[in-house]
XYZ file of C-alpha atoms in Angstrom:
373
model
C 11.335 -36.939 12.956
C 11.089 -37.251 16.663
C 7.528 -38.208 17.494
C 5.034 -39.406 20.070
C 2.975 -43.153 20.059
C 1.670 -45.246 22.100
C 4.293 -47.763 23.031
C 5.738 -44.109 24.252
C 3.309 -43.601 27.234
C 3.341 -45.037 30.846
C -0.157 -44.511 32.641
C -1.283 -44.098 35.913
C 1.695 -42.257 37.611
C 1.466 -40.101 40.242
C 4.065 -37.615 42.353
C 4.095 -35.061 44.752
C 5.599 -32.354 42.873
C 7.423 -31.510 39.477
C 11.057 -32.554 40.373
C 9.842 -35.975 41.186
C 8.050 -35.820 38.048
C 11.137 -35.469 36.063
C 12.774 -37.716 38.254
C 10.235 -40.675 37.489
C 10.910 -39.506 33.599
C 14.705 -39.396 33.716
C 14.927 -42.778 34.948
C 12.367 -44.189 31.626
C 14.666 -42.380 30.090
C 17.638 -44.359 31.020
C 16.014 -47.530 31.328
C 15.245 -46.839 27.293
C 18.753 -46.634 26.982
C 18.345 -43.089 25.255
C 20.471 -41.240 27.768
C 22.620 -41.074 30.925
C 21.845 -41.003 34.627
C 23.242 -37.554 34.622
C 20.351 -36.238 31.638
C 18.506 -35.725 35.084
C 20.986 -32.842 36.338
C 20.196 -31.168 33.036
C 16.789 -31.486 32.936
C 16.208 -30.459 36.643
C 18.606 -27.150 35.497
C 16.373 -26.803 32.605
C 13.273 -26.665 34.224
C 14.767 -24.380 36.765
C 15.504 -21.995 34.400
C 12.011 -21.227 33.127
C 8.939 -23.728 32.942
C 8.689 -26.224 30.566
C 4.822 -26.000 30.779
C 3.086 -25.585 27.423
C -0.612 -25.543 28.490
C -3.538 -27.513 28.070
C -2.050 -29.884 31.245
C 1.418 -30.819 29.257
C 4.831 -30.293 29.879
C 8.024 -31.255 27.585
C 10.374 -31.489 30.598
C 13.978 -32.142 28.395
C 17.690 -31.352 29.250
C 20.043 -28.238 28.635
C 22.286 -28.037 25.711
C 25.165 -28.543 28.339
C 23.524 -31.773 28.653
C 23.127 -33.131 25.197
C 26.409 -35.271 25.518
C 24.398 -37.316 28.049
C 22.219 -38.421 25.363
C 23.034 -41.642 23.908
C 20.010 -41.753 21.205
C 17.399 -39.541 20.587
C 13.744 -40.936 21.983
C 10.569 -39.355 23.721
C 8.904 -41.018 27.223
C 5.270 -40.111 27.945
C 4.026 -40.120 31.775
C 0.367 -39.685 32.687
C -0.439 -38.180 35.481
C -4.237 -38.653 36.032
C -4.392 -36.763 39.273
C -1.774 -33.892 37.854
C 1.094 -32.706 39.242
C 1.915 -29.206 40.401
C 4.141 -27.594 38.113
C 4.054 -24.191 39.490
C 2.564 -20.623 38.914
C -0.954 -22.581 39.103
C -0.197 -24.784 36.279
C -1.537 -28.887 36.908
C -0.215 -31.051 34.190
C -1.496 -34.105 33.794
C 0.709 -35.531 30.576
C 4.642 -35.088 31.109
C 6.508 -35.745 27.674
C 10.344 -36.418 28.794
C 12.611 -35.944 25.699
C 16.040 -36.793 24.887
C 17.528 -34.872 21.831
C 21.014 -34.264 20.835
C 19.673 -31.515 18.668
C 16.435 -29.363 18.488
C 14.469 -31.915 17.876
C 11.872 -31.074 20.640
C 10.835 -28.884 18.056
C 9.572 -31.329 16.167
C 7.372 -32.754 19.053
C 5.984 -28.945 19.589
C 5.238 -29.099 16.049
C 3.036 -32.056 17.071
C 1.462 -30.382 19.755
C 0.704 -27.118 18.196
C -3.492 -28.266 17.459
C -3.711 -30.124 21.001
C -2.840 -26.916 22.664
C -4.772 -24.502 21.073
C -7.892 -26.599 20.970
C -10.498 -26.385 24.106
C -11.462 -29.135 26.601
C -8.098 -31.092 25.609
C -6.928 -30.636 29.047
C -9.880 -32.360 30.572
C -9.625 -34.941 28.185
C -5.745 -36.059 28.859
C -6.904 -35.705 32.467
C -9.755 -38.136 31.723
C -7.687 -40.680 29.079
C -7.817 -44.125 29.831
C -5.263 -45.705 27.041
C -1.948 -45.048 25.960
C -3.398 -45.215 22.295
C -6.496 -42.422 23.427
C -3.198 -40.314 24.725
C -1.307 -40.491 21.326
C -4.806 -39.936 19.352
C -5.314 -36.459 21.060
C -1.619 -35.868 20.768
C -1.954 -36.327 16.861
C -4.726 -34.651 16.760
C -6.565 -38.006 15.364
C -9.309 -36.975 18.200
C -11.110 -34.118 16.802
C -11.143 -31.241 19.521
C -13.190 -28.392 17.849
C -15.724 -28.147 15.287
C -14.454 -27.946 11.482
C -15.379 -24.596 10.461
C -13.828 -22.448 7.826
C -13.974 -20.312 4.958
C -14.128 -22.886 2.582
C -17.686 -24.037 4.652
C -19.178 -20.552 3.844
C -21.159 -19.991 0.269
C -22.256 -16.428 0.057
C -25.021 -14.761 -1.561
C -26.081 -17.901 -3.493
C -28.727 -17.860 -6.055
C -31.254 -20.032 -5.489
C -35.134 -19.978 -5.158
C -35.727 -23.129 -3.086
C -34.551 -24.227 0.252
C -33.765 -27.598 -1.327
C -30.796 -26.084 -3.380
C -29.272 -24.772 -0.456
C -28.750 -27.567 1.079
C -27.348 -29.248 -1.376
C -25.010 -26.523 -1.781
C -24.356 -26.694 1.882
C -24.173 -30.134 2.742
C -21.410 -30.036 -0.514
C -19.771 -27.708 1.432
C -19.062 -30.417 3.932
C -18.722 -33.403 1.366
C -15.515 -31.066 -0.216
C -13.520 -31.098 3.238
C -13.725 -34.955 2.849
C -15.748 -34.620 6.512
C -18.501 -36.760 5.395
C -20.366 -39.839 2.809
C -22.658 -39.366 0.056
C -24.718 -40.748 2.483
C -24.996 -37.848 4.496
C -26.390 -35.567 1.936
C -28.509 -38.379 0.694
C -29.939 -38.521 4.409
C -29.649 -34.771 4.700
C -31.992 -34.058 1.850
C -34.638 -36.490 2.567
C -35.520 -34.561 6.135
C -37.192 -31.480 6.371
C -35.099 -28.146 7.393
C -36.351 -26.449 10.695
C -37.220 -22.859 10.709
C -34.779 -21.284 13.523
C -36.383 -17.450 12.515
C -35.235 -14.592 11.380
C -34.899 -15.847 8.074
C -32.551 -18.637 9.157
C -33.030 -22.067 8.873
C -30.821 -25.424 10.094
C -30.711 -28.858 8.557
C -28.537 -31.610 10.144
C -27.517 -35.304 9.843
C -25.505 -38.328 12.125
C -24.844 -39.986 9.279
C -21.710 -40.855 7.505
C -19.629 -38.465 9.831
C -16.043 -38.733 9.676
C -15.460 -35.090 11.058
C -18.122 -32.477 12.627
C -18.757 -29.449 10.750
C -21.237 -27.141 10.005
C -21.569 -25.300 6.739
C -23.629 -21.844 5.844
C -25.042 -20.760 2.406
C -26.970 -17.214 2.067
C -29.401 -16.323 -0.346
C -28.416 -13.699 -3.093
C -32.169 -12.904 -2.728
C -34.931 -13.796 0.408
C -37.100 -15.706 -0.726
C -40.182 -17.515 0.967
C -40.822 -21.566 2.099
C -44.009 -23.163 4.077
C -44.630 -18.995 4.335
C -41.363 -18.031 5.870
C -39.122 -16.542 4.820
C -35.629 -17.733 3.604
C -32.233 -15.870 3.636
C -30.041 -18.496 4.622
C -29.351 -22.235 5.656
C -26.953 -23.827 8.218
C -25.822 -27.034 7.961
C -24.389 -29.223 11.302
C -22.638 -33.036 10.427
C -21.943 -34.337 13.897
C -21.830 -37.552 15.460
C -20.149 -36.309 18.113
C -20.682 -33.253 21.486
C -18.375 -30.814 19.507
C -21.196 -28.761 17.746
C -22.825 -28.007 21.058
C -20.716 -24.789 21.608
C -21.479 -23.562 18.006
C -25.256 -24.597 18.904
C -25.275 -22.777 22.406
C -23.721 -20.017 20.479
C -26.497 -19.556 17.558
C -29.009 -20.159 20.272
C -27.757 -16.648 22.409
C -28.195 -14.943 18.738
C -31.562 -15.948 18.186
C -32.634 -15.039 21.508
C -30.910 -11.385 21.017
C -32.182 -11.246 17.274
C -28.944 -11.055 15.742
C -29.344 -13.639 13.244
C -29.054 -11.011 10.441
C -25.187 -10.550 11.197
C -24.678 -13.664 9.702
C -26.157 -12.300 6.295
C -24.083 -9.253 6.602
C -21.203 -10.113 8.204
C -17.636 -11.427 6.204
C -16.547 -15.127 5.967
C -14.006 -14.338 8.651
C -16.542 -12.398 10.434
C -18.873 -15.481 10.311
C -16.779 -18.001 11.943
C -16.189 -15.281 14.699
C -19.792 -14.968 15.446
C -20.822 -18.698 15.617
C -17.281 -20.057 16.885
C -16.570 -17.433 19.588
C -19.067 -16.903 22.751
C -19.671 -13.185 22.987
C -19.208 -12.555 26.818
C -21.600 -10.302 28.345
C -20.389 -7.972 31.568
C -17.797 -6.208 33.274
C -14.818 -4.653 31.245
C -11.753 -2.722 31.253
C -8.315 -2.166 29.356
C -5.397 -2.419 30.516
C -2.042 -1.592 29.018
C 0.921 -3.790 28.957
C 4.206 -2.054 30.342
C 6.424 -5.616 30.179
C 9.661 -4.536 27.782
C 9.054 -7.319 25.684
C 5.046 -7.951 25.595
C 3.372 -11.043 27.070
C 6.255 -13.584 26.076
C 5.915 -17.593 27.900
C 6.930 -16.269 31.422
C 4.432 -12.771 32.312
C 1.649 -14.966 30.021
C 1.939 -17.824 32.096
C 1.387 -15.255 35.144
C -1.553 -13.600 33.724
C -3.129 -16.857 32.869
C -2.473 -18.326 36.641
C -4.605 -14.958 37.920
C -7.251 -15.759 35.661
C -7.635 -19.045 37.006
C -7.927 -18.308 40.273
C -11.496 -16.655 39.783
C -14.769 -19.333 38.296
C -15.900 -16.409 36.265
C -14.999 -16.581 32.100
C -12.836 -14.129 31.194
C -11.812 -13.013 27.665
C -8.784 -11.079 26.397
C -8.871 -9.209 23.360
C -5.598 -7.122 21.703
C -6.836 -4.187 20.711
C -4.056 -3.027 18.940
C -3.913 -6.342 17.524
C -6.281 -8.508 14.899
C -9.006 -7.825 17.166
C -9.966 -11.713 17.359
C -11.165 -12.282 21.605
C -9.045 -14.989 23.526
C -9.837 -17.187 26.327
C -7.570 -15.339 29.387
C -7.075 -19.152 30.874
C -5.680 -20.753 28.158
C -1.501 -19.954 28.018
C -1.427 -20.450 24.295
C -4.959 -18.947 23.477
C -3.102 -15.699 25.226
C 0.610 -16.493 23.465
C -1.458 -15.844 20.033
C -2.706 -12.333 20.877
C 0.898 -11.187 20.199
C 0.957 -8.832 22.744
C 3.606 -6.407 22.747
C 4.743 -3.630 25.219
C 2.552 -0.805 25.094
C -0.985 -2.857 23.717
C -4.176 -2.180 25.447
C -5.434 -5.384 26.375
C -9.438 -5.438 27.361
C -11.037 -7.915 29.670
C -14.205 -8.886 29.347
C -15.487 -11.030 32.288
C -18.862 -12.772 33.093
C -19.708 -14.466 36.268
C -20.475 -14.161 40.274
C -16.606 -12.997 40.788
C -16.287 -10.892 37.331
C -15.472 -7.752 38.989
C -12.719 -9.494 41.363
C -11.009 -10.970 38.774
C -10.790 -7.714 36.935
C -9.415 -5.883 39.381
C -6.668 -8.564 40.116
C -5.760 -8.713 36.754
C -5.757 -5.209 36.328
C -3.215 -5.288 39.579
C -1.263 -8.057 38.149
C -0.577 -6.529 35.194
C 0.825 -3.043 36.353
C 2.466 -5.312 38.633
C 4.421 -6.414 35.888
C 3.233 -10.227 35.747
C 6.192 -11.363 37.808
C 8.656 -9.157 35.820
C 10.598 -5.797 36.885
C 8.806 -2.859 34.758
C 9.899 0.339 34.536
């Protein structure tokens, strides 16, 4: 299977614009002996044809299928761009993956890609990357990107009578996705759990982290510790930044006193609340008139509009699951599976909000760079 490592990747490059970017990756390409000086006419007529941005900074620049004759064996080149490259519609990619196939096999690399590009901060951290072997971690997704956080982390309506028993329960939790040592819950049970309120309470640990998570066990009855009372018990393993989103987030639903959501909410429900920010402020719907829905081209439009404005903005299908997306992230917006005729509502927060509303809103019965009817 075609894939990406580190003998792959050529740092430090730099060029003015995206055709000399594929220029500079044709000619690895050749020099690798995977394909022909003409590959380039192909991929230049590929990338003419429709972007071959993905998001998250990276682009898969690769040739037609009038081209595949050119290729003499299939192989992958890796360019890093550290001050980004232009590539069009507002999109700066900073990691350019050249491939030579003389089948789908680009597939394969997407494959590859599909946790790098739906995970937050990953551009910033190509753009930042100072090894070819810190390159192929992220693209592996070896470099955890997001807190680990599922179903499997959440113990409802357990019954116990002592704060002790929940963590052990939750710090378990943790221990069963193979994120941590015994030596975490041996470290997390010999500290004392802080009271957050509300009947909440948070015990955490640095030690013997392989992955962060954070686990939550509720209380099939309240019951009362030190005086307070007890209905449930978060647990955080992190060695790492990644659980200060999750933090931030828990922190805006104490101050609101929503805490008790988390007792009454569903596992799915759960991870929504401490995994999504909530934006506060201005709003509207708008409904999609592009014949066939937000697909890679009117997406990567709406994305480039939302860019332009420094307030966050969040996108939410509301004739879909109903789960918010960040409106600047291409494939955050690809999974909303937006259709013609779904009412899309914008949430926006910030000193432009009401601007970047209102040029989405235009945008969109614009027909995001498409003819609508």
């Amino acid at each position: 299977m075609l894939s990406i490592n580190s003998s792959d990747i050529v740092l430090s490059q730099a060029a003015e614009n995206k055709q000399q970017a594929i220029q500079s990756i044709a000619n690895s390409l050749v020099e690798k002996t995977y394909v022909e000086a003409a590959y380039l006419d192909g991929m230049l007529a590929r990338e003419a044809q429709n972007s071959t941005f993905l998001g998250n900074g990276i682009a898969i620049p690769h040739g037609t299928t009038e081209t595949r004759d050119k290729v003499k064996q299939t192989g992958v080149v890796v360019h890093h761009f550290p001050q980004g490259v232009d590539w069009g519609n507002g999109n700066t990619v900073y990691l350019a993956i050249g491939i030579a196939a003389q089948s789908d096999q680009h597939l394969a690399i997407l494959k590859q890609l599909t946790k790098v590009l739906s995970a937050d901060d990953v551009e910033q951290q190509l753009k930042e990357a100072q090894t070819a072997q810190n390159i192929a971690s992220l693209l592996s997704g070896e470099v955890q990107n997001e807190t680990l956080f599922n179903p499997d982390l959440i113990q409802m309506n357990f019954p116990a009578s002592d704060l002790l028993q929940l963590t052990a329960v939750a710090a378990g939790l943790i221990k069963n996705q193979d994120a941590v040592q015994s030596s975490f819950i041996a470290d997390l049970i010999a500290k004392p759990a802080a009271y957050l309120g509300q009947g909440l309470w948070l015990s955490s640990s640095s030690t013997g982290i392989s992955k962060t998570a954070v686990s939550l066990v509720t209380a099939s009855e309240s019951f009362q510790f030190q005086n307070k009372p007890v209905q449930g018990l978060l647990c955080i393993a992190s060695n790492s930044q990644l659980h200060l989103k999750n933090l931030n987030i828990l922190i805006n639903l104490i101050h609101k006193q929503q805490i008790e959501q988390l007792f009454d909410a569903s596992e799915e429900q759960i991870i929504t609340l401490l995994t999504q920010e909530k934006l506060e402020g201005s709003q509207q719907v708008f409904t999609i008139r592009n014949p066939h829905g937000l697909h890679a081209r009117p997406g990567a439009m709406l994305v480039h509009v939302a860019k332009k404005f420094k307030a966050k903005i969040q996108m939410t299908n509301l004739n879909g699951s109903g789960k918010s997306a960040n409106a600047k992230s291409l494939m955050k917006v690809m999974t909303q599976g937006v259709q013609f005729g779904h009412q899309l509502q914008f949430i926006a927060q910030g000193e432009d909000a009401e601007e970047a509303l209102d040029a989405i809103g235009q945008a969109i019965n614009e027909g995001l760079g498409e003819a609508i009817a």
